Coordinates of C-alpha atoms and ligand atoms in Angstrom, one line a residue:
M908 CA 7.3 -10.8 -25.7
I909 CA 5.6 -13.8 -24.0
E910 CA 1.9 -14.2 -24.4
Q911 CA 0.3 -13.8 -20.9
E912 CA -2.6 -12.5 -19.1
V913 CA -2.3 -8.9 -18.0
T914 CA -1.5 -9.0 -14.3
I915 CA -1.5 -6.4 -11.6
F916 CA 2.1 -5.9 -12.0
D917 CA 1.6 -5.0 -15.6
R918 CA -0.8 -2.3 -14.5
I919 CA 1.7 -0.9 -12.0
I920 CA 4.5 -0.8 -14.5
A921 CA 2.1 1.1 -17.0
G922 CA 1.1 3.5 -14.2
E923 CA -2.6 2.4 -14.2
T924 CA -2.4 1.1 -10.8
P925 CA -0.6 3.1 -8.1
C926 CA 2.3 1.6 -5.9
H927 CA 4.6 2.8 -3.3
R928 CA 7.7 2.9 -5.6
V929 CA 11.1 2.3 -4.0
Y930 CA 13.3 2.0 -7.0
E931 CA 12.8 2.2 -10.9
D932 CA 15.3 2.3 -13.7
D933 CA 14.6 1.2 -17.4
Q934 CA 14.8 -2.5 -16.6
V935 CA 13.4 -3.0 -13.1
L936 CA 10.8 -1.6 -10.5
A937 CA 10.7 -2.0 -6.8
F938 CA 7.6 -1.2 -4.6
L939 CA 6.1 -2.2 -1.3
D940 CA 4.0 -5.3 -1.2
I941 CA 0.3 -4.4 -0.5
G942 CA 0.1 -7.3 1.9
P943 CA 3.3 -7.3 3.8
L944 CA 4.5 -10.2 5.9
S945 CA 6.4 -7.6 7.8
D946 CA 7.2 -4.0 7.9
G947 CA 9.3 -3.2 4.7
H948 CA 8.1 -6.3 2.6
T949 CA 9.2 -5.2 -0.8
L950 CA 8.9 -6.5 -4.4
L951 CA 11.2 -6.4 -7.3
I952 CA 9.9 -7.0 -10.7
P953 CA 11.6 -6.8 -14.2
K954 CA 10.1 -4.6 -16.9
E955 CA 10.5 -7.6 -19.3
R956 CA 7.4 -9.5 -19.1
A957 CA 7.4 -13.1 -18.0
R958 CA 5.5 -15.3 -15.8
Y959 CA 8.3 -17.4 -14.3
L960 CA 12.0 -16.9 -13.5
H961 CA 13.2 -19.6 -16.0
E962 CA 11.4 -17.6 -18.8
L963 CA 13.7 -14.4 -18.2
S964 CA 16.3 -13.2 -20.6
D965 CA 20.0 -13.0 -19.3
P966 CA 19.8 -9.2 -19.6
A967 CA 16.7 -9.0 -17.6
A968 CA 18.0 -11.5 -14.9
A969 CA 21.3 -9.6 -14.7
A970 CA 19.3 -6.2 -14.1
L971 CA 17.3 -7.9 -11.3
G972 CA 20.7 -9.3 -9.8
R973 CA 22.3 -6.0 -10.0
V974 CA 19.7 -4.2 -8.1
L975 CA 18.6 -7.0 -5.4
P976 CA 21.5 -6.5 -2.9
R977 CA 21.2 -2.7 -3.0
L978 CA 17.4 -3.0 -2.4
C979 CA 18.1 -5.4 0.4
R980 CA 20.6 -2.9 2.0
A981 CA 17.9 -0.1 1.9
V982 CA 15.3 -2.4 3.3
L983 CA 17.6 -3.4 6.3
A984 CA 18.6 0.1 6.9
V985 CA 15.0 1.6 7.0
T986 CA 13.4 -1.2 9.0
G987 CA 16.2 -1.9 11.3
A988 CA 16.0 -5.6 10.5
T989 CA 19.1 -7.6 10.6
A990 CA 17.7 -10.7 9.0
Y991 CA 15.5 -11.2 6.0
N992 CA 14.3 -13.7 3.3
V993 CA 14.4 -13.2 -0.6
I994 CA 11.9 -15.5 -2.0
Q995 CA 10.6 -16.0 -5.5
N996 CA 7.7 -18.3 -6.2
N997 CA 7.0 -20.1 -9.5
G998 CA 3.7 -21.8 -10.0
S999 CA 0.5 -21.9 -8.0
A1000 CA 1.8 -25.2 -6.2
A1001 CA 4.7 -23.0 -5.1
H1002 CA 2.4 -20.2 -3.8
Q1003 CA 2.7 -17.9 -6.8
A1004 CA -0.5 -15.7 -6.9
V1005 CA 0.6 -13.1 -9.4
F1006 CA 1.8 -14.6 -12.6
Y1007 CA 4.5 -12.0 -13.2
V1008 CA 8.0 -12.9 -12.2
H1009 CA 8.8 -11.1 -8.9
F1010 CA 11.2 -11.3 -5.9
H1011 CA 10.0 -10.9 -2.5
I1012 CA 12.5 -9.1 0.3
I1013 CA 10.9 -9.9 3.5
P1014 CA 12.4 -8.5 6.8
K1015 CA 12.5 -11.1 9.6
F1016 CA 11.4 -9.8 13.0
P1017 CA 10.8 -12.0 16.1
N1018 CA 7.1 -12.6 15.3
R1019 CA 6.8 -11.3 11.8
G1020 CA 8.1 -12.2 8.4
L1021 CA 8.2 -15.4 6.3
G1022 CA 7.4 -18.6 8.2
I1023 CA 9.2 -21.5 6.4
S1024 CA 8.6 -25.5 6.9
W1025 CA 11.8 -26.9 5.6
S1026 CA 11.7 -30.7 5.9
A1027 CA 15.2 -31.7 4.6
G1028 CA 16.0 -35.1 3.3
S1029 CA 19.6 -36.4 2.6
L1030 CA 21.3 -36.4 -0.7
D1031 CA 21.8 -39.9 -2.1
S1032 CA 25.2 -40.0 -3.7
A1033 CA 24.4 -42.0 -7.0
R1034 CA 21.3 -39.7 -7.5
A1035 CA 23.3 -36.7 -6.9
T1036 CA 26.1 -37.6 -9.3
E1037 CA 23.3 -38.4 -12.0
L1038 CA 21.3 -35.1 -11.2
A1039 CA 24.5 -32.9 -11.5
R1040 CA 25.7 -34.6 -14.6
K1041 CA 22.3 -34.2 -16.3
M1042 CA 22.0 -30.7 -15.2
R1043 CA 25.5 -29.8 -16.5
A1044 CA 24.6 -31.3 -20.0
E1045 CA 21.4 -29.4 -20.0
M1046 CA 23.2 -26.2 -19.3
G1047 CA 25.8 -27.1 -22.1
V1048 CA 28.8 -27.3 -19.7
G1049 CA 31.2 -30.1 -19.1
Ligands
LIG1178 P1 3.1 -14.3 -4.9 O1 2.4 -15.2 -4.0 O2 4.6 -14.6 -4.9 O3 2.7 -14.4 -6.3 O4 3.1 -12.9 -4.3 C1 2.3 -12.0 -4.8 C2 2.4 -10.7 -3.9 O5 1.9 -9.5 -4.7 C3 1.7 -10.9 -2.6 O6 2.5 -10.7 -1.6 C4 0.7 -9.6 -2.7 O7 0.5 -9.0 -1.4 C5 1.5 -8.7 -3.7 N1 0.5 -7.8 -4.4 C6 -0.6 -8.1 -5.1 N2 -1.0 -7.0 -5.6 C7 -0.4 -6.0 -5.2 C8 -0.4 -4.6 -5.5 N3 -1.2 -3.9 -6.1 N4 0.7 -3.8 -4.9 C9 1.5 -4.4 -4.2 N5 1.7 -5.7 -4.0 C10 0.8 -6.4 -4.5

């Protein structure tokens, strides 16, 4: 287990803090966000404790991935939304407030949902080649 401060999500998993539970199995828990950006805003967390996504084990990541599309379908069906964002913040500079890894599923309605400022640059070809080569090496693939 990774050493980390006890968070509100640890308390929810332990049953010490109530939540509006949407889904639970032995590896993950989904519940409604207490401060929704829109109706149906849902959080999905692993039961394996980790602060950030990159700290998760493959089995915990797989468990999240297995449930996420099914959870999105339920959110869409119940709210009537046809668009949504899945966002996952890592680090306070990236708007993470609860240091326990979690995915947000946020339905998008005309005036509700996630607001994004996306200032796209352009991909420099030499830099792209270098980045991709280094990342492949880091991941141990050719
Ligand atoms: P983030 O900024 O990605 O760390 O998001 C943390 C989210 O956790 C916020 O959207 C909060 O509204 C939500 N949150 C905090 N405490 C609770 C709680 N007790 N139950 C449900 N959601 C919570």
